[in-house]
Short mmCIF file of C-alpha atoms in Angstrom, two decimals:
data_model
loop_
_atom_site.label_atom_id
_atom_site.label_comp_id
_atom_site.label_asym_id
_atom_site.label_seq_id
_atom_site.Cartn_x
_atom_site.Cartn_y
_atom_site.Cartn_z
CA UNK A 29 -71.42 106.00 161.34
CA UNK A 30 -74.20 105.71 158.71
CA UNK A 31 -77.03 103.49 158.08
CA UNK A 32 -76.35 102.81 154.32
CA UNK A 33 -73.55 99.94 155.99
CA UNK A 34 -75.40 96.84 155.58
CA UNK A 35 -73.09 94.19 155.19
CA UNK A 36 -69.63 94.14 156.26
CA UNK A 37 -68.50 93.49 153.05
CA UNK A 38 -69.32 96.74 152.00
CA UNK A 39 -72.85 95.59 149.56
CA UNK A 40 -74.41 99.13 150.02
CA UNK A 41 -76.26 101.12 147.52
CA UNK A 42 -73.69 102.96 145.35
CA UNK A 43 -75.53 105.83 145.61
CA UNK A 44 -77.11 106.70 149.18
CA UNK A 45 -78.74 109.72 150.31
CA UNK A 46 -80.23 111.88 152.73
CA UNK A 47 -82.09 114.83 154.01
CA UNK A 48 -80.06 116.98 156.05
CA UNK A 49 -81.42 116.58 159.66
CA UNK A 50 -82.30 120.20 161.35
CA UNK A 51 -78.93 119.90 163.55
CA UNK A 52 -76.22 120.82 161.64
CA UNK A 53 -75.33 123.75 162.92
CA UNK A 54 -71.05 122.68 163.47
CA UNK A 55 -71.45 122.27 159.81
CA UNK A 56 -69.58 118.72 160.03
CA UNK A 57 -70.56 115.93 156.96
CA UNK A 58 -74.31 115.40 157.40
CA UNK A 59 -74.53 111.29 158.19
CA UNK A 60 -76.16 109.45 155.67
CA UNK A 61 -79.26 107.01 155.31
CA UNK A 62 -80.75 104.67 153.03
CA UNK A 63 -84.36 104.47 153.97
CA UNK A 64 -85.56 107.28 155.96
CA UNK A 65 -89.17 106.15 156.35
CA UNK A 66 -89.08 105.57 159.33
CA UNK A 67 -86.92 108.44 161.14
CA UNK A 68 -88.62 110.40 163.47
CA UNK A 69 -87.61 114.31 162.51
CA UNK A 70 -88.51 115.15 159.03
CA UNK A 71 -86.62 118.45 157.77
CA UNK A 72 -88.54 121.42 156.21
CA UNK A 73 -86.17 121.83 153.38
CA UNK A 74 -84.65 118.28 152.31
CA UNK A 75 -81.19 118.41 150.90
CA UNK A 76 -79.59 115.54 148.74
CA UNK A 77 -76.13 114.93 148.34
CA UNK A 78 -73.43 112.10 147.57
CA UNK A 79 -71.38 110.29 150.21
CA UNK A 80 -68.21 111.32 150.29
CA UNK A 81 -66.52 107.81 151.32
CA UNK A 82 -63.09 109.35 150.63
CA UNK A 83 -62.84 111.90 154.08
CA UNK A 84 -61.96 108.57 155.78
CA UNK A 85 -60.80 109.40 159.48
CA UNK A 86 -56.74 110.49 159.49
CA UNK A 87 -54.14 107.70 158.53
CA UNK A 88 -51.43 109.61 160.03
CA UNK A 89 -49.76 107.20 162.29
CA UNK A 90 -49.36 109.96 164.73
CA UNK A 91 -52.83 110.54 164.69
CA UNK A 92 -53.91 106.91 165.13
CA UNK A 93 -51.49 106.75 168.23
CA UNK A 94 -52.77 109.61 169.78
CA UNK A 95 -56.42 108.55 169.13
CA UNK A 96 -55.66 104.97 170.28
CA UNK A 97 -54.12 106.65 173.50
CA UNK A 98 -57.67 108.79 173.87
CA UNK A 99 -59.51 106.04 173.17
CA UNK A 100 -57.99 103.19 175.37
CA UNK A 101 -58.75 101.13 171.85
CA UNK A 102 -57.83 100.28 168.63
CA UNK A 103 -59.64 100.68 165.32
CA UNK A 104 -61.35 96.96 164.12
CA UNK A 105 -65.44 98.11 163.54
CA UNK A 106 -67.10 99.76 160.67
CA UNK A 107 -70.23 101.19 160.92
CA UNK A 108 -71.99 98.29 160.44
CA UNK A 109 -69.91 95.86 162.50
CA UNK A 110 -70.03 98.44 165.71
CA UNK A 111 -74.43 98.20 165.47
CA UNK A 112 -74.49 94.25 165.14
CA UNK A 113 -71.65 93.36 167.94
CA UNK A 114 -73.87 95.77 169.98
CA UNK A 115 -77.26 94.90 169.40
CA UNK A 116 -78.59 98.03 168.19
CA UNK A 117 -80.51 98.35 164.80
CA UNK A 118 -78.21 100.74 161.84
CA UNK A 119 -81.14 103.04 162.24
CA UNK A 120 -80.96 104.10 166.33
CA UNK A 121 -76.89 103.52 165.97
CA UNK A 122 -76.89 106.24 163.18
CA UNK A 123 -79.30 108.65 165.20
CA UNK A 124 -76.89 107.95 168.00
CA UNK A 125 -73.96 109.15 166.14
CA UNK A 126 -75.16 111.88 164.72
CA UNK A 127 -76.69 113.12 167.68
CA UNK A 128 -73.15 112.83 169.23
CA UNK A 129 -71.56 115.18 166.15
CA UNK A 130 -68.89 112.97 164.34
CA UNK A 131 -69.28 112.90 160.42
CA UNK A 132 -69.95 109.36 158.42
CA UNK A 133 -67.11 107.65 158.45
CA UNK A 134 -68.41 105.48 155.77
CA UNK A 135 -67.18 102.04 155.41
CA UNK A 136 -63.84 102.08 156.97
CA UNK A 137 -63.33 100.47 160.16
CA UNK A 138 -62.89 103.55 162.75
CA UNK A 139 -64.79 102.02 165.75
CA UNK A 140 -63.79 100.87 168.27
CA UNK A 141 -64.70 98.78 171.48
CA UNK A 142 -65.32 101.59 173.36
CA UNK A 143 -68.23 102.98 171.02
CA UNK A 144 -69.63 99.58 170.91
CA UNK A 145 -69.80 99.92 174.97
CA UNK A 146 -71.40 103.50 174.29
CA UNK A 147 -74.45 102.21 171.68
CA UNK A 148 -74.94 99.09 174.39
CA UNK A 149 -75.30 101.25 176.95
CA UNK A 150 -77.39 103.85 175.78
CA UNK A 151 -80.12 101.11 173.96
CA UNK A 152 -79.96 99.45 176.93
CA UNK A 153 -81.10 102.40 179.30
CA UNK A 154 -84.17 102.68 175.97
CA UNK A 155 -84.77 98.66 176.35
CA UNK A 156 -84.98 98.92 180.44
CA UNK A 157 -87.58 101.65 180.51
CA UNK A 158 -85.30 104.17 181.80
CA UNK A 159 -85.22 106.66 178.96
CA UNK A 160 -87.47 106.76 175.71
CA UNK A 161 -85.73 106.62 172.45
CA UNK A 162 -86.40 110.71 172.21
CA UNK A 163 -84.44 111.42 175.38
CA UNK A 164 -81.56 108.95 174.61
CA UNK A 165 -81.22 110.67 171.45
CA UNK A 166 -81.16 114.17 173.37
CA UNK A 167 -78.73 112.72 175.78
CA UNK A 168 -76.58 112.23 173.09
CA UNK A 169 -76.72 115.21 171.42
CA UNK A 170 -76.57 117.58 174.78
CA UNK A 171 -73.37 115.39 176.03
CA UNK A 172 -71.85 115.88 172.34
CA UNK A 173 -72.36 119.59 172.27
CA UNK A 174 -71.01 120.16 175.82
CA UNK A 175 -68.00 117.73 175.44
CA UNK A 176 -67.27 119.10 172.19
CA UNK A 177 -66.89 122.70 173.40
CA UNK A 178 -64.38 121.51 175.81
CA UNK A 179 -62.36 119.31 173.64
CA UNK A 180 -62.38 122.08 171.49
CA UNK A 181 -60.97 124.57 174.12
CA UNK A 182 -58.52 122.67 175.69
CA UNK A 183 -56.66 121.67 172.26
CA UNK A 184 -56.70 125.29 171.11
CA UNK A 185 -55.80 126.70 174.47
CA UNK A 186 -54.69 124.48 176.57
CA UNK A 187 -52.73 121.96 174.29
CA UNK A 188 -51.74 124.48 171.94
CA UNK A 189 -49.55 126.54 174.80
CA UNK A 190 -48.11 123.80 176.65
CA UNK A 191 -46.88 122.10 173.59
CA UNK A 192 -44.30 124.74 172.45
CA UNK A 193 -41.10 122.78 171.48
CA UNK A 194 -38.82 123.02 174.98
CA UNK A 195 -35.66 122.19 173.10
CA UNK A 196 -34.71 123.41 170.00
CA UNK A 197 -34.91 121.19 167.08
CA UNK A 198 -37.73 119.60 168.57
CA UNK A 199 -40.94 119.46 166.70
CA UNK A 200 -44.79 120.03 168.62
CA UNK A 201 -45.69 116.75 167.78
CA UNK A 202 -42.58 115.07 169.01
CA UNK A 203 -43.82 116.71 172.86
CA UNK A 204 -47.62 115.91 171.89
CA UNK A 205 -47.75 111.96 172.48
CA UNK A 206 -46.27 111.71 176.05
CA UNK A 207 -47.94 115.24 177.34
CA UNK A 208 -51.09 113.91 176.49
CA UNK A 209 -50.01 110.43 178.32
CA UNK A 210 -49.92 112.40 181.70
CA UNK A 211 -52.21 114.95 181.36
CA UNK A 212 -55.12 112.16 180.07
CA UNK A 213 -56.16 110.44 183.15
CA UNK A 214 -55.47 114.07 185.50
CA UNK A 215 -58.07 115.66 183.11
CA UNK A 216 -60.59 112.87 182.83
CA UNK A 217 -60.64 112.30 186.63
CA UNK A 218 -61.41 116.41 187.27
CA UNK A 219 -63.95 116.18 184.56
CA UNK A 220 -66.17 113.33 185.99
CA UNK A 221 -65.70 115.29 189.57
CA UNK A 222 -66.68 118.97 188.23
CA UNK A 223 -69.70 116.58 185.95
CA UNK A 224 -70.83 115.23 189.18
CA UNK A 225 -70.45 118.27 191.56
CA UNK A 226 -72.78 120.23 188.99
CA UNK A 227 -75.19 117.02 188.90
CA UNK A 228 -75.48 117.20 192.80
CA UNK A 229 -75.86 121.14 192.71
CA UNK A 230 -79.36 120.59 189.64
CA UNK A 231 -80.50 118.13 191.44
CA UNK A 232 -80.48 119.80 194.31
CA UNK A 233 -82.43 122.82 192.68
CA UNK A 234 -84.88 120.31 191.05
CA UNK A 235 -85.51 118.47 194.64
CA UNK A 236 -86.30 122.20 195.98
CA UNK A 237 -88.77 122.86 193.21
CA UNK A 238 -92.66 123.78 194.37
CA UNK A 239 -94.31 120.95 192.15
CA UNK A 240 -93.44 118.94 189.06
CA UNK A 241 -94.07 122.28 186.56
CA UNK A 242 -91.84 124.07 188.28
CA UNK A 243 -88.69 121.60 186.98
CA UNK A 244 -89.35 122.63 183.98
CA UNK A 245 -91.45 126.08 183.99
CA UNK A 246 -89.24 128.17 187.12
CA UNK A 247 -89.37 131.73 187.56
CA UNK A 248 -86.17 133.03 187.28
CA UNK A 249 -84.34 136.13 187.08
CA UNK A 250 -82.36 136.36 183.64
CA UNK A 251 -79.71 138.83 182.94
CA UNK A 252 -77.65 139.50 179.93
CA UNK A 253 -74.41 141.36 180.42
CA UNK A 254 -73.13 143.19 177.00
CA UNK A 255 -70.28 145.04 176.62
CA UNK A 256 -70.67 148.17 174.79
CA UNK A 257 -69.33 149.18 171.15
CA UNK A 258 -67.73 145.93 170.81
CA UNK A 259 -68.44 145.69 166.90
CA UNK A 260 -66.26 149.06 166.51
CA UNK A 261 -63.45 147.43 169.34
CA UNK A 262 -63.36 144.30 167.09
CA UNK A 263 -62.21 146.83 163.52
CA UNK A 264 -59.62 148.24 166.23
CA UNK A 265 -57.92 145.12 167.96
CA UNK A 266 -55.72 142.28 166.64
CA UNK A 267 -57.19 138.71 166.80
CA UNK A 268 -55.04 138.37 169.52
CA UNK A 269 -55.63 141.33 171.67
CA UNK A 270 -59.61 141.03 170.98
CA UNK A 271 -59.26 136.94 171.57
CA UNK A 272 -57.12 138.16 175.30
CA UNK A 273 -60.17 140.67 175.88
CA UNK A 274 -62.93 138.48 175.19
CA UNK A 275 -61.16 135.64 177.51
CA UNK A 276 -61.07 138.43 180.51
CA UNK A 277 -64.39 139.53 179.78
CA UNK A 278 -65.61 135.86 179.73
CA UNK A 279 -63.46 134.67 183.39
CA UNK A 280 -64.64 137.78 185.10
CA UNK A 281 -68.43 137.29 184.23
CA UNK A 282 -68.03 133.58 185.35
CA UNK A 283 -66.37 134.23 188.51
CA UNK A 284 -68.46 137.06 189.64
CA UNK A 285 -71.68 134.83 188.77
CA UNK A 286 -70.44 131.54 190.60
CA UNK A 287 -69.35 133.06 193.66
CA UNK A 288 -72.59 135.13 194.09
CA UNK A 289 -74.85 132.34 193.94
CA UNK A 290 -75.96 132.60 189.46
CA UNK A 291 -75.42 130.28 187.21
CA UNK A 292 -73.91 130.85 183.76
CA UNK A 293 -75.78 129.36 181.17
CA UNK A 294 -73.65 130.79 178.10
CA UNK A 295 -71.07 132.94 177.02
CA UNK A 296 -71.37 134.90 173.31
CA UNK A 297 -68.17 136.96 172.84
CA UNK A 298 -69.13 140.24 174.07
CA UNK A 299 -72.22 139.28 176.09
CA UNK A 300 -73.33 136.29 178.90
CA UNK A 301 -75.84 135.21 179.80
CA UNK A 302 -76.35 134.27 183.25
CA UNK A 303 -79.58 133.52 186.17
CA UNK A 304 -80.35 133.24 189.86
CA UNK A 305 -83.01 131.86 191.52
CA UNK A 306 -84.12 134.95 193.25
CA UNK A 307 -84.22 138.62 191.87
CA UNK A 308 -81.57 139.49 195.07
CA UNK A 309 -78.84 137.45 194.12
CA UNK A 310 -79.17 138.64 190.31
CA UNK A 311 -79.04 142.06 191.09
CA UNK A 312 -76.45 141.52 192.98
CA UNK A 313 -74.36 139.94 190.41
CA UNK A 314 -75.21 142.94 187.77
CA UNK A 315 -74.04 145.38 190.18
CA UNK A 316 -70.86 143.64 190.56
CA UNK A 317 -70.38 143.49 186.88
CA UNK A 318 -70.62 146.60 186.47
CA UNK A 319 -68.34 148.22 189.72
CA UNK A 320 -65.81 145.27 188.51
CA UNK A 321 -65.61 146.26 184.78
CA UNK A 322 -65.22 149.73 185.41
CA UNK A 323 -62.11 149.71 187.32
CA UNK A 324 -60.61 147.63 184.79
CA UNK A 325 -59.76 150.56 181.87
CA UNK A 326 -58.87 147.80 179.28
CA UNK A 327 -62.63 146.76 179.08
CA UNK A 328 -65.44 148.42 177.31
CA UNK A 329 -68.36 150.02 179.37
CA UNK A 330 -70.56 147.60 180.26
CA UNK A 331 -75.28 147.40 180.34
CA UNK A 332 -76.46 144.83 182.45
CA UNK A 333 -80.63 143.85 181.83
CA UNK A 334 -82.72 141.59 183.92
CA UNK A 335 -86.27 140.29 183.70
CA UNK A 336 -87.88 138.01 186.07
CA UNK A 337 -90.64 135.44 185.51
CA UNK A 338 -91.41 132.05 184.12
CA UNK A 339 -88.88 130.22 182.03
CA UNK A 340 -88.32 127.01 180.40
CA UNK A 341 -85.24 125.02 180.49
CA UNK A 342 -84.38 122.78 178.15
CA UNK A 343 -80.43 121.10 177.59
CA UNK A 344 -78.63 123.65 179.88
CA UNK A 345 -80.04 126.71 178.27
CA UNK A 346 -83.55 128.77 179.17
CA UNK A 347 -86.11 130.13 176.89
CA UNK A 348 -89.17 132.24 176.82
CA UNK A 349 -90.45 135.63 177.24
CA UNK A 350 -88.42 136.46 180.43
CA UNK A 351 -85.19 135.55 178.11
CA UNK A 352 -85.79 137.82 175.42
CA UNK A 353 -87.39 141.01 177.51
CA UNK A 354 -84.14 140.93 179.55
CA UNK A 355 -82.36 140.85 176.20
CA UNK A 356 -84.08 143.80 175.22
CA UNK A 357 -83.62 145.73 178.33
CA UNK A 358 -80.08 145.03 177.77
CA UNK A 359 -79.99 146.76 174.28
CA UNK A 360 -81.69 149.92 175.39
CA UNK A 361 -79.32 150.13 179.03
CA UNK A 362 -77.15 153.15 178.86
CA UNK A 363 -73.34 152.23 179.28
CA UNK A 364 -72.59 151.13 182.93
CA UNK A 365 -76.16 151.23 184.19
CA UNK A 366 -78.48 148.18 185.49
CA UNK A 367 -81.81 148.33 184.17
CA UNK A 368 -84.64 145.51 185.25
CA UNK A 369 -88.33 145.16 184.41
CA UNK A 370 -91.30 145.75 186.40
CA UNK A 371 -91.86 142.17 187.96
CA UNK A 372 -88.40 141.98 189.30
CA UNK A 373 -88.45 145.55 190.93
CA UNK A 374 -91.94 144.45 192.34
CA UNK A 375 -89.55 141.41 193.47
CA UNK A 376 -87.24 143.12 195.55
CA UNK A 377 -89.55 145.47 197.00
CA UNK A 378 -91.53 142.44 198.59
CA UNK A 379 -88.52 140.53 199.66
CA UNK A 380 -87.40 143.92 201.44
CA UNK A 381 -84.21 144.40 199.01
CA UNK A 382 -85.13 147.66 197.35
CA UNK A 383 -88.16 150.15 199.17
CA UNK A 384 -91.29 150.45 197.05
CA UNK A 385 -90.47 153.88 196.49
CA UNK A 386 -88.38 156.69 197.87
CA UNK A 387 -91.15 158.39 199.18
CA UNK A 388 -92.26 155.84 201.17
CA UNK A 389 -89.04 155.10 202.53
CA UNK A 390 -88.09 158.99 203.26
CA UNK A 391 -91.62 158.31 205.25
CA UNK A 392 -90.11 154.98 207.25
CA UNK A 393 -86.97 156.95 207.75
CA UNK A 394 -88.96 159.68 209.54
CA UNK A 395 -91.41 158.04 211.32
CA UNK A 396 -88.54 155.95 212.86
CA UNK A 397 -86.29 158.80 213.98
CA UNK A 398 -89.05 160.10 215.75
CA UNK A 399 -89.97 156.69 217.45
CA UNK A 400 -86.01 155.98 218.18
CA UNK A 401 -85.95 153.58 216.65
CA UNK A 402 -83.99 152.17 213.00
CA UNK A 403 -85.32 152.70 210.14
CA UNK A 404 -85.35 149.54 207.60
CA UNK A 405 -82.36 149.24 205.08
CA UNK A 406 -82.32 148.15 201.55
CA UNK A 407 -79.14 146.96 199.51
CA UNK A 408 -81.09 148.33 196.43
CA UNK A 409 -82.34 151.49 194.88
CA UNK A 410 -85.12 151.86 191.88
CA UNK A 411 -85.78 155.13 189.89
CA UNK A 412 -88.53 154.48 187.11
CA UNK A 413 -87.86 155.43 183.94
CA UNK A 414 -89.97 156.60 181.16
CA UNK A 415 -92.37 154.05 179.03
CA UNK A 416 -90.84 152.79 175.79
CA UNK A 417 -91.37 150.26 173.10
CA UNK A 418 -89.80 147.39 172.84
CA UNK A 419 -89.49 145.23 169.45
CA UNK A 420 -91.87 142.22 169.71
CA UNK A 421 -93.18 142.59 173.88
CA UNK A 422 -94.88 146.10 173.68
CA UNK A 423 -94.44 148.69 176.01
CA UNK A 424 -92.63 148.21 178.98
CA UNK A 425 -91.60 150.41 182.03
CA UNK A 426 -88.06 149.52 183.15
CA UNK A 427 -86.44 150.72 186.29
CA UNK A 428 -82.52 151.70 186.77
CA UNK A 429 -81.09 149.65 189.61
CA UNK A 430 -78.63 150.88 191.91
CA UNK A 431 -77.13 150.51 195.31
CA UNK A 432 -78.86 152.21 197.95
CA UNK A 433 -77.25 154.45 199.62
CA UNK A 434 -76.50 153.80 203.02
CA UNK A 435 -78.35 156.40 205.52
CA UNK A 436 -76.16 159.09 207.15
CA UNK A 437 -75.39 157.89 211.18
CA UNK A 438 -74.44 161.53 212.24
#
């Protein structure tokens, strides 16, 4: 979609041009736009270039069936067309569009009724009140980016396996049309149940938070997960075997998080990210990283850091000070250790996790076994270690987490 379509005739300017906007990061065709005047984002660093009106979508007629079969619709809007029938200016359809990630399609009529339903809807949540222009636009662009991801996966992984020829003779395509027939409405039914399942479980945290900063500004405990000398695995490996490893690496992570009570907010190869509400439950999770990983001798040794403290969410993914120091802990963790900063060892000490120090829990131990009665337990241990720099955030004092040894009953 593009906003130099201003008749559906095709009268356009035979030249049109635009600034790259600052998301083009999938490095698809940057949409286009006659008068930017009055679009809200200005880039730093304008780039001009040419339309190029001939990467038209696919004419392959197995293409168009599938896409018609996807789609529920045929192709009959262009760019244009698609804005008027839905009562949306070129301007806020384009921003729409691009928000979304597809390319310009240009002039050619590659619409369909279905997007028409998607601009309505979305201008009319703007026009009731609901959401401002800003946020629609962000709606857009957070659903694109998520959906995109999975579309991606599920045609390289997914697709990709189940579509091996079962006859010989027969070509992939000849199996693609009717697999996808079946498999459509299955997948799009689990998808809106997982979407709404994960909807209930934010909202949920969002209902619990102390006071309207807090939705936004939480304190957290972050942890990244990295596994170690990945780079030289990666000169070792075939695509294959490192593609097998990182797809391991990535299932164990997200199991171990979910069933412990985290939340994954990304995956990067060799390293997740993940959080938890409470510094228990995320030292929990790194420990089980770690005990998991190393009984598994195809894997790399694994570091685990975690920070705890204010963070911002924004779109799925956190930010902030609390991000990066964990990130750093992380890079200076010896291979299958744990080691956390000073606020979340300060954490678990007050929630009764991990003693303040060993002293003072040899003392409790003591004083106990000579009252008869039991001495407190901790799931958690803390040694200090020594006072280093760290790149950007000063000096810091981490602590090595570890499970606490459980006291001796003879």
């Amino acid at each position: 979609m593009t906003v130099d379509d201003t008749t559906s005739d095709g009268d356009s300017d035979p030249n049109p041009s635009t600034p790259k906007t600052p998301d083009t990061r999938d490095a698809r065709e940057t949409p286009v736009t006659r008068d930017t005047r009055d679009a809200p984002e200005k880039p730093a660093s304008p780039v001009f270039h040419e339309v190029d009106h001939t990467a038209e979508p696919s004419d392959d007629p197995l293409a168009i069936r599938l896409e018609q079969l996807i789609l529920g619709a045929e192709r009959r809007y262009t760019a244009f067309q698609a804005a008027r029938t839905a009562g949306v200016s070129m301007d806020l359809a384009s921003r729409f569009w691009r928000a979304m990630g597809f390319p310009d399609i240009g002039q050619a009529k590659a619409l369909t009724e279905a997007d028409v339903l998607a601009l309505r809807r979305l201008s009319g949540l703007v026009e009731a009140g609901l959401l401002s222009e800003p946020m629609a636009v962000q709606v857009a662009r957070s659903t694109g980016q998520t959906t995109a991801r999975l579309a991606e996966w599920q045609i390289d992984s997914f697709l990709e396996g189940l579509t091996e020829p079962p006859e010989p003779g027969m070509t992939r395509t000849e199996v693609t049309y009717p697999l996808v027939e079946l498999l459509l409405p299955e997948l799009e039914e689990f998808l809106v149940y997982v979407w709404r399942r994960q909807l209930a479980a934010a909202t949920g945290r969002v209902v619990q938070a102390a006071d309207d900063d807090e939705m936004v500004d939480r304190r957290l405990a972050v942890g990244f997960a990295d596994l170690v000398g990945f780079t030289r695995l990666t000169r070792r490996l075939e695509e294959e075997e490192l593609g097998e490893l990182v797809e391991a690496f990535e299932t164990t992570c997200a199991d171990l998080v979910a069933a412990h009570g985290g939340r994954l907010i990304k995956t990067l190869g060799d390293e997740v990210l993940y959080c938890a509400d409470d510094a228990g439950t995320a030292a929990e999770i790194a420990l089980r990283l770690i005990e998991t990983l190393s009984h598994d001798q195809t894997m790399p040794a694994l570091r685990v850091g975690i920070a705890f403290g204010t963070v911002t969410t924004r779109m799925g993914d956190v930010f902030g000070t609390t991000v990066n120091l964990a990130s750093r802990l992380t890079s200076i963790a010896a291979k299958d250790t744990v080691l956390v900063d000073g606020a979340l060892a300060e954490e678990l000490s007050r929630t009764g996790d991990a003693p303040v120090s060993e002293a003072e829990a040899a003392a409790e131990a003591e004083k106990a076994e000579k009252e008869g009665t039991e001495a407190p337990t901790y799931r958690f241990g803390l040694q200090p270690m020594w006072q280093r720099p760290v790149r950007g955030l000063g000096i810091v004092e981490p602590w090595m987490l570890g499970r606490r040894a459980k006291p001796d009953s003879s």
